[in-house]
Amino acid sequence: MDSWANSGLGRDLHLDLTASGGARSPGLRAHLISALRESIRSGRLVAGTTLPPSRTLALDLGIARNTVAEAYAELVAEGWLTARQGSGTRVAARGGEAPRPTHVPATAVARPALSLMPGSPDVAEFPRAAWMSSARRALTAAPNDAFGPGDPRGRPELRQALAEYLSRARGVRTDPDRIVVSASSGHGLWLLARAVAGPIAVEGYGLHLHRELLGDAGVGTVPLHLDTHGAQTPDATGPRLSACLLTPAHQFPTGGPLHPGRRTAFVEWARTTGAIVIEDDYDGEFRYDRQPVGALQGLAPDEVAYLGTVSKSLSPAIRVGWMVLPERLIDDVLAVKGLYERWVSATDQLTLADFIERGAFDRHVRRMRTLYRRRRDTLVETLAARAPHVHVTGIAAGLHAVLELPAGTETATVDRAASLGLAVEGLRTFRHPDGPASRPDGLVVGYSTPSSARFAATLDTLCRALPTS
């Protein structure tokens, strides 16, 4: 092995051995010792830091290996460094200074509060082994261009896998050319908002983070009234809208699908006005007591922009989402996104493509559907036994339920839960500030969030926080 190969071993370490006059001093060992002492004294090299092997540092500095070995030995004798067979040369602890830990002990991490916040899966159930297998296969087979500047549409492997999966599982009508990969459904919404401008109609109760994203994109929002059939179409006498944002498969947060008549009405509204419907299919894979509700996009691919993500079905740590776009919007969205992929890791895209193609995604969704249905049933049974006066709604699908509370008790219940170490979200949090308070007091309970090991304790705390009558 030549010296260039050897020079790659060990950690990099910046040391300035230049004398004050600007030339390399003949006393290299003395200067090296001085530079190392100063780096330790200043805190740039903290206790526990492993120094490069003497051969590596000598090659990096262009000096003799013996010079480095002698400098290390002198600093060990002075107590600045420690040397132990098999563990290399390290910076010694001085004056009560504790060595820097190589990992954070579990006891040092604050345990999170119990949580029934909506919007997250049970992250303890992430399929690590299957994901690692897909990552290994994807990286092994990845073409060289996967490691260069990315296509803003996303990796073709993922777009092909998504086109097949969305058609089969969600009734989406598309091909890979109409799919643009995003970092999340929220990122996709932001890109669409910039492309179509505003204002955009949104459901009167909906995710407040989406309203904030639209605001950040410079787009105003107009609330749509919600009733038992879902959102009502925009008022023809209102402002001219560029789009309408809906959660038609399972309205967030109130629950329930958009009525078939309303689905048709929104499609006709879009065709008549030239606007688009933005469909957020945030948890469409999870249904329990009803037949699957297909994507609204399947009715009108030229009028509906479909948004999806793996943040609910797999993990919010996998920053991959997608848009299925009407052809007239593709160029505009890509112009907003930029010339290159700056948002989504190519390796994550390739891994997800393999994960879908090999059936691992379907298997994971089916397994989680069974787990979440069991949790939903436990939630309903527990409330029936301990809080029968609390009515539970929106439970036929999705990852959350709405608990209707006695009038005037929502704020106090949220505060009481917080005092017991439980995070919950009140229903009014999701009401559009310009929309009517058309819903009773309530909690939006995300039963997918706690781990299985903590689910019973979390439900017990919830019951203690609820009003007694």
CSV table of C-alpha atoms in Angstrom, one decimal:
chain,number,residue,atom,x,y,z
A,1,MET,CA,0.0,0.0,0.0
A,2,ASP,CA,1.4,3.4,-1.0
A,3,SER,CA,1.7,6.5,1.2
A,4,TRP,CA,-1.4,8.1,-0.4
A,5,ALA,CA,-3.5,5.1,0.7
A,6,ASN,CA,-2.0,5.3,4.2
A,7,SER,CA,-2.7,9.0,4.5
A,8,GLY,CA,-6.4,8.2,4.5
A,9,LEU,CA,-6.2,6.4,7.8
A,10,GLY,CA,-7.3,8.1,11.0
A,11,ARG,CA,-8.9,11.4,11.7
A,12,ASP,CA,-7.9,14.8,10.2
A,13,LEU,CA,-6.2,17.2,12.6
A,14,HIS,CA,-5.3,20.8,11.7
A,15,LEU,CA,-2.1,22.0,13.2
A,16,ASP,CA,0.0,25.1,12.2
A,17,LEU,CA,3.7,24.3,12.5
A,18,THR,CA,4.8,27.6,10.8
A,19,ALA,CA,7.2,29.7,12.8
A,20,SER,CA,6.4,33.3,13.6
A,21,GLY,CA,8.7,34.5,10.7
A,22,GLY,CA,6.6,32.6,8.2
A,23,ALA,CA,9.1,29.8,7.4
A,24,ARG,CA,9.0,26.2,8.6
A,25,SER,CA,11.0,26.1,11.8
A,26,PRO,CA,13.9,23.5,12.1
A,27,GLY,CA,12.6,22.6,15.6
A,28,LEU,CA,9.6,20.6,14.2
A,29,ARG,CA,9.2,18.4,17.3
A,30,ALA,CA,9.1,21.4,19.6
A,31,HIS,CA,6.6,23.2,17.4
A,32,LEU,CA,4.4,20.1,17.1
A,33,ILE,CA,4.4,19.7,20.9
A,34,SER,CA,3.6,23.4,21.3
A,35,ALA,CA,0.8,23.3,18.7
A,36,LEU,CA,-0.8,20.2,20.4
A,37,ARG,CA,-0.5,21.7,23.8
A,38,GLU,CA,-2.2,24.9,22.6
A,39,SER,CA,-5.0,23.0,20.9
A,40,ILE,CA,-5.7,21.2,24.1
A,41,ARG,CA,-5.4,24.2,26.3
A,42,SER,CA,-7.8,26.3,24.1
A,43,GLY,CA,-10.4,23.5,24.2
A,44,ARG,CA,-10.2,22.8,20.4
A,45,LEU,CA,-9.1,19.3,21.3
A,46,VAL,CA,-11.3,18.2,24.3
A,47,ALA,CA,-10.7,15.4,26.7
A,48,GLY,CA,-11.2,12.0,25.1
A,49,THR,CA,-10.5,13.1,21.6
A,50,THR,CA,-8.6,10.4,19.6
A,51,LEU,CA,-5.6,11.7,17.8
A,52,PRO,CA,-4.5,10.4,14.4
A,53,PRO,CA,-1.9,7.6,14.3
A,54,SER,CA,1.7,8.9,14.2
A,55,ARG,CA,2.1,7.6,10.6
A,56,THR,CA,-1.1,9.4,9.4
A,57,LEU,CA,-0.3,12.7,11.1
A,58,ALA,CA,3.3,12.6,9.8
A,59,LEU,CA,2.1,12.1,6.2
A,60,ASP,CA,-0.5,14.9,6.6
A,61,LEU,CA,2.1,17.3,7.9
A,62,GLY,CA,5.0,16.2,5.6
A,63,ILE,CA,7.3,15.4,8.5
A,64,ALA,CA,9.1,12.2,9.8
A,65,ARG,CA,7.0,9.6,11.6
A,66,ASN,CA,9.6,9.5,14.4
A,67,THR,CA,9.1,13.3,15.0
A,68,VAL,CA,5.3,12.7,15.7
A,69,ALA,CA,5.9,9.6,17.8
A,70,GLU,CA,8.5,11.5,20.0
A,71,ALA,CA,6.1,14.4,20.4
A,72,TYR,CA,3.2,12.1,21.4
A,73,ALA,CA,5.5,10.3,23.9
A,74,GLU,CA,6.6,13.6,25.5
A,75,LEU,CA,3.0,14.8,25.9
A,76,VAL,CA,2.0,11.5,27.4
A,77,ALA,CA,4.8,11.9,29.9
A,78,GLU,CA,3.6,15.4,30.7
A,79,GLY,CA,0.0,14.2,31.2
A,80,TRP,CA,-1.5,16.0,28.2
A,81,LEU,CA,-2.2,12.8,26.3
A,82,THR,CA,-2.9,9.1,27.2
A,83,ALA,CA,-1.8,6.1,25.2
A,84,ARG,CA,-3.2,2.7,25.7
A,85,GLN,CA,-2.6,-0.4,23.6
A,86,GLY,CA,-5.5,-0.9,21.2
A,87,SER,CA,-7.3,2.4,21.9
A,88,GLY,CA,-4.8,4.8,20.4
A,89,THR,CA,-3.6,8.2,21.7
A,90,ARG,CA,-6.2,10.4,23.3
A,91,VAL,CA,-6.4,13.8,24.9
A,92,ALA,CA,-6.2,13.3,28.7
A,93,ALA,CA,-8.7,14.8,31.2
A,94,ARG,CA,-7.2,17.7,33.1
A,95,GLY,CA,-8.2,19.6,36.2
A,96,GLY,CA,-11.4,17.7,36.8
A,97,GLU,CA,-12.5,17.9,33.2
A,98,ALA,CA,-14.5,14.8,32.3
A,99,PRO,CA,-13.7,13.0,29.0
A,100,ARG,CA,-16.2,13.7,26.2
A,101,PRO,CA,-18.6,10.8,26.1
A,102,THR,CA,-18.7,8.8,22.9
A,103,HIS,CA,-22.5,8.3,23.3
A,104,VAL,CA,-25.3,9.9,25.3
A,105,PRO,CA,-26.4,7.5,28.1
A,106,ALA,CA,-30.0,6.6,28.0
A,107,THR,CA,-30.5,8.1,31.4
A,108,ALA,CA,-29.3,11.5,30.2
A,109,VAL,CA,-32.1,11.8,27.7
A,110,ALA,CA,-35.3,13.3,29.1
A,111,ARG,CA,-38.2,11.0,28.7
A,112,PRO,CA,-40.9,12.5,26.6
A,113,ALA,CA,-44.4,13.1,28.0
A,114,LEU,CA,-47.1,10.7,27.2
A,115,SER,CA,-48.7,11.8,23.9
A,116,LEU,CA,-51.9,11.4,22.0
A,117,MET,CA,-51.1,14.1,19.5
A,118,PRO,CA,-52.3,13.4,16.0
A,119,GLY,CA,-50.1,13.3,13.0
A,120,SER,CA,-47.5,10.6,13.7
A,121,PRO,CA,-47.3,6.9,13.5
A,122,ASP,CA,-45.9,4.6,16.2
A,123,VAL,CA,-42.3,5.1,15.4
A,124,ALA,CA,-41.3,2.1,17.5
A,125,GLU,CA,-42.8,0.0,14.7
A,126,PHE,CA,-40.6,1.3,11.9
A,127,PRO,CA,-39.5,-1.8,9.8
A,128,ARG,CA,-35.8,-1.4,10.4
A,129,ALA,CA,-34.6,-4.7,9.0
A,130,ALA,CA,-36.7,-4.5,5.8
A,131,TRP,CA,-35.7,-0.9,5.2
A,132,MET,CA,-32.0,-1.7,5.7
A,133,SER,CA,-32.4,-4.6,3.2
A,134,SER,CA,-33.9,-2.2,0.7
A,135,ALA,CA,-31.3,0.4,1.3
A,136,ARG,CA,-28.5,-2.1,0.7
A,137,ARG,CA,-30.0,-3.4,-2.5
A,138,ALA,CA,-30.8,0.1,-3.7
A,139,LEU,CA,-27.3,1.4,-3.1
A,140,THR,CA,-25.7,-1.6,-4.7
A,141,ALA,CA,-27.8,-1.2,-7.9
A,142,ALA,CA,-27.8,2.6,-8.0
A,143,PRO,CA,-26.6,4.1,-11.2
A,144,ASN,CA,-23.7,6.6,-11.0
A,145,ASP,CA,-26.0,9.5,-11.9
A,146,ALA,CA,-27.9,8.9,-8.6
A,147,PHE,CA,-25.0,10.6,-6.8
A,148,GLY,CA,-24.9,13.7,-9.0
A,149,PRO,CA,-27.3,16.7,-9.2
A,150,GLY,CA,-30.8,15.3,-9.1
A,151,ASP,CA,-33.7,15.7,-11.5
A,152,PRO,CA,-36.3,17.9,-9.7
A,153,ARG,CA,-39.0,15.5,-10.8
A,154,GLY,CA,-37.4,12.8,-8.6
A,155,ARG,CA,-35.7,9.5,-9.2
A,156,PRO,CA,-37.4,7.6,-12.1
A,157,GLU,CA,-37.2,4.4,-10.1
A,158,LEU,CA,-39.4,5.9,-7.4
A,159,ARG,CA,-41.8,7.6,-9.8
A,160,GLN,CA,-42.3,4.3,-11.6
A,161,ALA,CA,-42.9,2.4,-8.3
A,162,LEU,CA,-45.3,5.1,-7.1
A,163,ALA,CA,-47.3,5.1,-10.3
A,164,GLU,CA,-48.0,1.4,-9.9
A,165,TYR,CA,-48.7,1.5,-6.2
A,166,LEU,CA,-51.0,4.5,-6.2
A,167,SER,CA,-53.0,3.1,-9.1
A,168,ARG,CA,-53.4,-0.3,-7.4
A,169,ALA,CA,-53.9,0.8,-3.8
A,170,ARG,CA,-55.5,4.3,-4.0
A,171,GLY,CA,-57.2,4.3,-7.5
A,172,VAL,CA,-55.0,7.2,-8.7
A,173,ARG,CA,-54.8,7.6,-12.5
A,174,THR,CA,-51.3,8.5,-13.4
A,175,ASP,CA,-48.0,7.6,-15.1
A,176,PRO,CA,-44.5,8.4,-13.9
A,177,ASP,CA,-44.3,11.6,-16.0
A,178,ARG,CA,-47.1,13.2,-13.9
A,179,ILE,CA,-45.4,12.5,-10.6
A,180,VAL,CA,-43.1,15.0,-8.9
A,181,VAL,CA,-41.3,14.0,-5.7
A,182,SER,CA,-41.4,16.3,-2.7
A,183,ALA,CA,-40.0,16.3,0.8
A,184,SER,CA,-43.5,15.9,2.3
A,185,SER,CA,-47.1,16.6,1.6
A,186,GLY,CA,-46.6,20.0,3.2
A,187,HIS,CA,-43.7,20.7,0.9
A,188,GLY,CA,-45.8,19.7,-2.1
A,189,LEU,CA,-48.6,22.0,-0.9
A,190,TRP,CA,-46.1,24.9,-0.7
A,191,LEU,CA,-44.8,24.2,-4.2
A,192,LEU,CA,-48.3,24.1,-5.6
A,193,ALA,CA,-49.3,27.3,-3.8
A,194,ARG,CA,-46.4,29.1,-5.3
A,195,ALA,CA,-47.3,27.7,-8.7
A,196,VAL,CA,-51.0,28.6,-8.7
A,197,ALA,CA,-50.9,31.7,-6.5
A,198,GLY,CA,-54.0,32.4,-4.5
A,199,PRO,CA,-56.3,32.6,-2.7
A,200,ILE,CA,-57.0,28.9,-1.9
A,201,ALA,CA,-60.1,27.6,-0.2
A,202,VAL,CA,-59.5,25.2,2.7
A,203,GLU,CA,-61.8,23.2,5.0
A,204,GLY,CA,-63.2,25.2,7.9
A,205,TYR,CA,-61.5,22.7,10.3
A,206,GLY,CA,-58.1,21.6,9.0
A,207,LEU,CA,-54.4,21.3,9.7
A,208,HIS,CA,-53.2,24.7,10.9
A,209,LEU,CA,-49.7,23.9,9.7
A,210,HIS,CA,-51.1,23.8,6.1
A,211,ARG,CA,-52.6,27.3,6.6
A,212,GLU,CA,-49.3,28.5,7.8
A,213,LEU,CA,-47.5,27.0,4.8
A,214,LEU,CA,-49.9,28.7,2.5
A,215,GLY,CA,-49.3,32.0,4.3
A,216,ASP,CA,-45.6,31.5,3.9
A,217,ALA,CA,-46.1,31.0,0.2
A,218,GLY,CA,-47.9,34.4,0.1
A,219,VAL,CA,-51.3,32.8,-0.4
A,220,GLY,CA,-54.5,33.7,1.5
A,221,THR,CA,-57.1,31.1,2.6
A,222,VAL,CA,-60.9,31.1,2.6
A,223,PRO,CA,-62.7,28.7,4.9
A,224,LEU,CA,-65.3,26.2,3.6
A,225,HIS,CA,-68.2,25.2,5.8
A,226,LEU,CA,-68.2,21.6,7.0
A,227,ASP,CA,-71.4,19.6,7.7
A,228,THR,CA,-72.1,15.9,8.0
A,229,HIS,CA,-71.3,15.3,4.3
A,230,GLY,CA,-67.9,17.1,4.5
A,231,ALA,CA,-66.8,20.4,3.0
A,232,GLN,CA,-69.3,22.4,0.9
A,233,THR,CA,-68.2,23.8,-2.5
A,234,PRO,CA,-67.1,27.4,-2.5
A,235,ASP,CA,-69.7,30.2,-2.7
A,236,ALA,CA,-70.0,31.4,-6.3
A,237,THR,CA,-70.4,34.9,-5.0
A,238,GLY,CA,-67.1,34.8,-3.1
A,239,PRO,CA,-63.6,35.7,-4.2
A,240,ARG,CA,-62.2,34.0,-7.3
A,241,LEU,CA,-60.1,31.0,-6.1
A,242,SER,CA,-57.1,29.3,-7.7
A,243,ALA,CA,-57.5,26.1,-5.8
A,244,CYS,CA,-59.3,24.2,-3.1
A,245,LEU,CA,-57.5,22.0,-0.5
A,246,LEU,CA,-59.5,19.0,0.7
A,247,THR,CA,-58.9,15.8,2.7
A,248,PRO,CA,-61.6,13.7,1.0
A,249,ALA,CA,-60.7,10.2,2.1
A,250,HIS,CA,-60.8,11.0,5.8
A,251,GLN,CA,-61.4,14.6,6.7
A,252,PHE,CA,-58.9,16.0,9.1
A,253,PRO,CA,-59.7,16.5,11.9
A,254,THR,CA,-63.4,15.8,12.1
A,255,GLY,CA,-63.3,12.3,10.4
A,256,GLY,CA,-65.4,10.8,7.7
A,257,PRO,CA,-65.1,10.7,3.9
A,258,LEU,CA,-66.4,13.4,1.6
A,259,HIS,CA,-69.9,12.5,0.4
A,260,PRO,CA,-70.0,11.1,-3.2
A,261,GLY,CA,-72.3,14.0,-4.3
A,262,ARG,CA,-69.8,16.5,-2.9
A,263,ARG,CA,-66.9,14.8,-4.7
A,264,THR,CA,-68.7,15.2,-7.9
A,265,ALA,CA,-69.6,18.8,-7.1
A,266,PHE,CA,-66.0,19.8,-6.4
A,267,VAL,CA,-64.9,18.3,-9.7
A,268,GLU,CA,-67.6,20.2,-11.5
A,269,TRP,CA,-66.6,23.4,-9.7
A,270,ALA,CA,-63.0,23.0,-10.8
A,271,ARG,CA,-63.9,22.4,-14.4
A,272,THR,CA,-66.2,25.4,-14.4
A,273,THR,CA,-63.9,27.8,-12.8
A,274,GLY,CA,-60.5,26.6,-14.2
A,275,ALA,CA,-59.3,26.1,-10.6
A,276,ILE,CA,-57.8,22.9,-9.2
A,277,VAL,CA,-58.7,20.7,-6.3
A,278,ILE,CA,-55.7,19.8,-4.1
A,279,GLU,CA,-56.2,16.4,-2.5
A,280,ASP,CA,-54.3,15.6,0.6
A,281,ASP,CA,-54.5,11.8,1.0
A,282,TYR,CA,-52.6,11.9,4.4
A,283,ASP,CA,-53.8,8.6,5.8
A,284,GLY,CA,-55.8,6.9,3.0
A,285,GLU,CA,-54.2,3.5,3.6
A,286,PHE,CA,-55.9,3.0,7.0
A,287,ARG,CA,-59.5,2.1,7.1
A,288,TYR,CA,-61.3,-0.3,9.4
A,289,ASP,CA,-65.2,-0.4,9.3
A,290,ARG,CA,-65.9,0.6,5.8
A,291,GLN,CA,-64.9,-0.1,2.2
A,292,PRO,CA,-61.8,1.7,0.9
A,293,VAL,CA,-62.5,5.2,-0.4
A,294,GLY,CA,-60.5,5.8,-3.5
A,295,ALA,CA,-58.7,9.0,-4.4
A,296,LEU,CA,-60.7,11.9,-5.7
A,297,GLN,CA,-58.0,12.3,-8.3
A,298,GLY,CA,-59.3,9.1,-10.0
A,299,LEU,CA,-62.4,10.9,-11.0
A,300,ALA,CA,-60.7,13.8,-12.7
A,301,PRO,CA,-56.9,13.6,-13.2
A,302,ASP,CA,-56.9,17.0,-15.0
A,303,GLU,CA,-58.7,18.9,-12.2
A,304,VAL,CA,-57.1,17.3,-9.1
A,305,ALA,CA,-53.5,17.5,-7.8
A,306,TYR,CA,-52.9,14.6,-5.5
A,307,LEU,CA,-50.5,14.8,-2.5
A,308,GLY,CA,-49.1,11.9,-0.6
A,309,THR,CA,-46.4,11.0,1.8
A,310,VAL,CA,-44.9,8.2,3.9
A,311,SER,CA,-44.9,10.3,7.1
A,312,LYS,CA,-48.1,8.6,8.5
A,313,SER,CA,-47.7,5.2,6.9
A,314,LEU,CA,-44.0,4.7,7.5
A,315,SER,CA,-42.1,7.4,9.4
A,316,PRO,CA,-41.9,11.3,9.4
A,317,ALA,CA,-38.1,10.8,9.4
A,318,ILE,CA,-38.2,9.5,5.8
A,319,ARG,CA,-38.6,12.8,4.1
A,320,VAL,CA,-40.3,11.7,0.9
A,321,GLY,CA,-43.6,12.8,-0.5
A,322,TRP,CA,-45.2,13.1,-3.9
A,323,MET,CA,-47.5,15.1,-6.1
A,324,VAL,CA,-49.5,13.6,-8.9
A,325,LEU,CA,-50.2,16.7,-11.1
A,326,PRO,CA,-52.5,17.7,-13.9
A,327,GLU,CA,-50.3,18.1,-17.0
A,328,ARG,CA,-50.9,21.9,-17.1
A,329,LEU,CA,-49.2,22.3,-13.7
A,330,ILE,CA,-46.1,20.2,-14.1
A,331,ASP,CA,-43.9,22.8,-15.7
A,332,ASP,CA,-45.0,25.5,-13.3
A,333,VAL,CA,-44.3,23.3,-10.2
A,334,LEU,CA,-40.9,22.3,-11.5
A,335,ALA,CA,-40.1,26.0,-12.1
A,336,VAL,CA,-40.8,26.7,-8.5
A,337,LYS,CA,-38.9,23.6,-7.3
A,338,GLY,CA,-35.7,24.5,-9.2
A,339,LEU,CA,-33.3,23.1,-11.8
A,340,TYR,CA,-32.0,20.4,-9.4
A,341,GLU,CA,-33.3,18.2,-6.6
A,342,ARG,CA,-32.4,20.2,-3.4
A,343,TRP,CA,-34.9,18.7,-1.1
A,344,VAL,CA,-35.1,14.9,-1.1
A,345,SER,CA,-32.2,12.4,-0.7
A,346,ALA,CA,-31.7,10.3,-3.8
A,347,THR,CA,-30.7,7.3,-1.6
A,348,ASP,CA,-34.0,7.6,0.3
A,349,GLN,CA,-35.9,7.7,-3.0
A,350,LEU,CA,-34.1,4.6,-4.3
A,351,THR,CA,-34.6,2.8,-1.0
A,352,LEU,CA,-38.4,3.6,-1.0
A,353,ALA,CA,-38.7,2.4,-4.6
A,354,ASP,CA,-37.2,-0.9,-3.7
A,355,PHE,CA,-39.3,-1.1,-0.5
A,356,ILE,CA,-42.5,-0.6,-2.6
A,357,GLU,CA,-41.5,-2.9,-5.5
A,358,ARG,CA,-40.7,-5.9,-3.2
A,359,GLY,CA,-44.0,-5.6,-1.4
A,360,ALA,CA,-42.5,-4.6,1.9
A,361,PHE,CA,-44.5,-1.4,2.0
A,362,ASP,CA,-47.8,-3.3,1.5
A,363,ARG,CA,-46.9,-5.8,4.2
A,364,HIS,CA,-46.0,-2.9,6.6
A,365,VAL,CA,-49.2,-1.1,5.9
A,366,ARG,CA,-51.3,-4.2,6.5
A,367,ARG,CA,-49.5,-5.0,9.7
A,368,MET,CA,-50.0,-1.4,11.0
A,369,ARG,CA,-53.6,-1.4,9.9
A,370,THR,CA,-54.2,-4.4,12.2
A,371,LEU,CA,-52.3,-2.8,15.1
A,372,TYR,CA,-54.1,0.6,14.8
A,373,ARG,CA,-57.5,-1.0,14.5
A,374,ARG,CA,-56.8,-2.9,17.7
A,375,ARG,CA,-55.7,0.3,19.4
A,376,ARG,CA,-58.8,2.1,18.1
A,377,ASP,CA,-61.0,-0.6,19.6
A,378,THR,CA,-59.2,-0.4,22.9
A,379,LEU,CA,-59.7,3.4,23.0
A,380,VAL,CA,-63.4,3.1,22.3
A,381,GLU,CA,-63.9,0.3,24.9
A,382,THR,CA,-61.9,2.1,27.5
A,383,LEU,CA,-63.9,5.3,27.1
A,384,ALA,CA,-67.2,3.4,27.1
A,385,ALA,CA,-66.2,1.9,30.5
A,386,ARG,CA,-64.6,4.9,32.2
A,387,ALA,CA,-66.1,8.0,30.4
A,388,PRO,CA,-69.4,6.9,28.8
A,389,HIS,CA,-70.6,10.6,28.6
A,390,VAL,CA,-67.8,11.3,26.1
A,391,HIS,CA,-68.9,10.6,22.5
A,392,VAL,CA,-66.2,9.2,20.1
A,393,THR,CA,-66.5,10.0,16.4
A,394,GLY,CA,-64.4,9.8,13.2
A,395,ILE,CA,-63.2,6.2,13.9
A,396,ALA,CA,-64.0,4.3,10.8
A,397,ALA,CA,-60.6,5.1,9.3
A,398,GLY,CA,-57.4,7.0,9.9
A,399,LEU,CA,-55.1,7.4,12.8
A,400,HIS,CA,-57.1,9.6,15.2
A,401,ALA,CA,-60.5,10.0,16.8
A,402,VAL,CA,-62.5,13.0,18.0
A,403,LEU,CA,-63.8,13.0,21.6
A,404,GLU,CA,-66.8,15.3,22.0
A,405,LEU,CA,-66.7,17.1,25.3
A,406,PRO,CA,-69.3,19.0,27.4
A,407,ALA,CA,-69.6,22.6,26.3
A,408,GLY,CA,-67.0,24.9,27.8
A,409,THR,CA,-64.6,22.1,28.9
A,410,GLU,CA,-62.1,21.8,26.1
A,411,THR,CA,-59.4,24.3,27.3
A,412,ALA,CA,-59.6,23.0,30.9
A,413,THR,CA,-59.3,19.4,29.7
A,414,VAL,CA,-56.2,20.1,27.6
A,415,ASP,CA,-54.6,21.9,30.6
A,416,ARG,CA,-55.5,19.1,33.0
A,417,ALA,CA,-53.9,16.5,30.6
A,418,ALA,CA,-50.8,18.6,30.4
A,419,SER,CA,-50.5,18.7,34.2
A,420,LEU,CA,-50.7,14.9,34.2
A,421,GLY,CA,-47.9,14.7,31.6
A,422,LEU,CA,-50.1,14.0,28.6
A,423,ALA,CA,-50.0,16.0,25.4
A,424,VAL,CA,-53.4,16.2,23.6
A,425,GLU,CA,-54.8,18.7,21.1
A,426,GLY,CA,-58.1,20.5,21.3
A,427,LEU,CA,-60.4,20.6,18.4
A,428,ARG,CA,-60.6,24.4,18.2
A,429,THR,CA,-56.9,24.4,17.4
A,430,PHE,CA,-57.8,23.3,13.9
A,431,ARG,CA,-60.6,25.8,13.3
A,432,HIS,CA,-59.9,28.4,10.6
A,433,PRO,CA,-59.6,31.8,12.3
A,434,ASP,CA,-62.2,33.2,9.8
A,435,GLY,CA,-64.5,30.2,10.0
A,436,PRO,CA,-67.5,29.6,12.3
A,437,ALA,CA,-67.2,27.5,15.5
A,438,SER,CA,-69.5,24.9,14.1
A,439,ARG,CA,-68.2,22.0,16.1
A,440,PRO,CA,-68.6,21.2,19.8
A,441,ASP,CA,-65.7,21.2,22.3
A,442,GLY,CA,-63.5,18.2,21.8
A,443,LEU,CA,-60.2,16.5,21.7
A,444,VAL,CA,-58.4,15.2,18.6
A,445,VAL,CA,-56.8,12.0,19.9
A,446,GLY,CA,-54.0,10.4,17.8
A,447,TYR,CA,-54.1,6.8,19.0
A,448,SER,CA,-51.2,5.8,16.6
A,449,THR,CA,-48.6,7.9,18.4
A,450,PRO,CA,-47.9,6.0,21.7
A,451,SER,CA,-45.8,2.8,21.6
A,452,SER,CA,-47.6,-0.4,22.4
A,453,ALA,CA,-45.8,-0.6,25.7
A,454,ARG,CA,-47.1,2.8,26.8
A,455,PHE,CA,-50.6,2.7,25.3
A,456,ALA,CA,-52.4,1.4,28.4
A,457,ALA,CA,-50.8,4.0,30.6
A,458,THR,CA,-51.5,6.8,28.1
A,459,LEU,CA,-55.2,5.9,28.0
A,460,ASP,CA,-55.4,5.7,31.8
A,461,THR,CA,-54.0,9.3,31.9
A,462,LEU,CA,-56.4,10.4,29.3
A,463,CYS,CA,-59.4,9.1,31.3
A,464,ARG,CA,-58.2,10.9,34.4
A,465,ALA,CA,-57.9,14.2,32.4
A,466,LEU,CA,-61.5,14.0,31.0
A,467,PRO,CA,-64.4,15.8,32.5
A,468,THR,CA,-66.4,13.6,34.9
A,469,SER,CA,-69.8,14.5,33.4
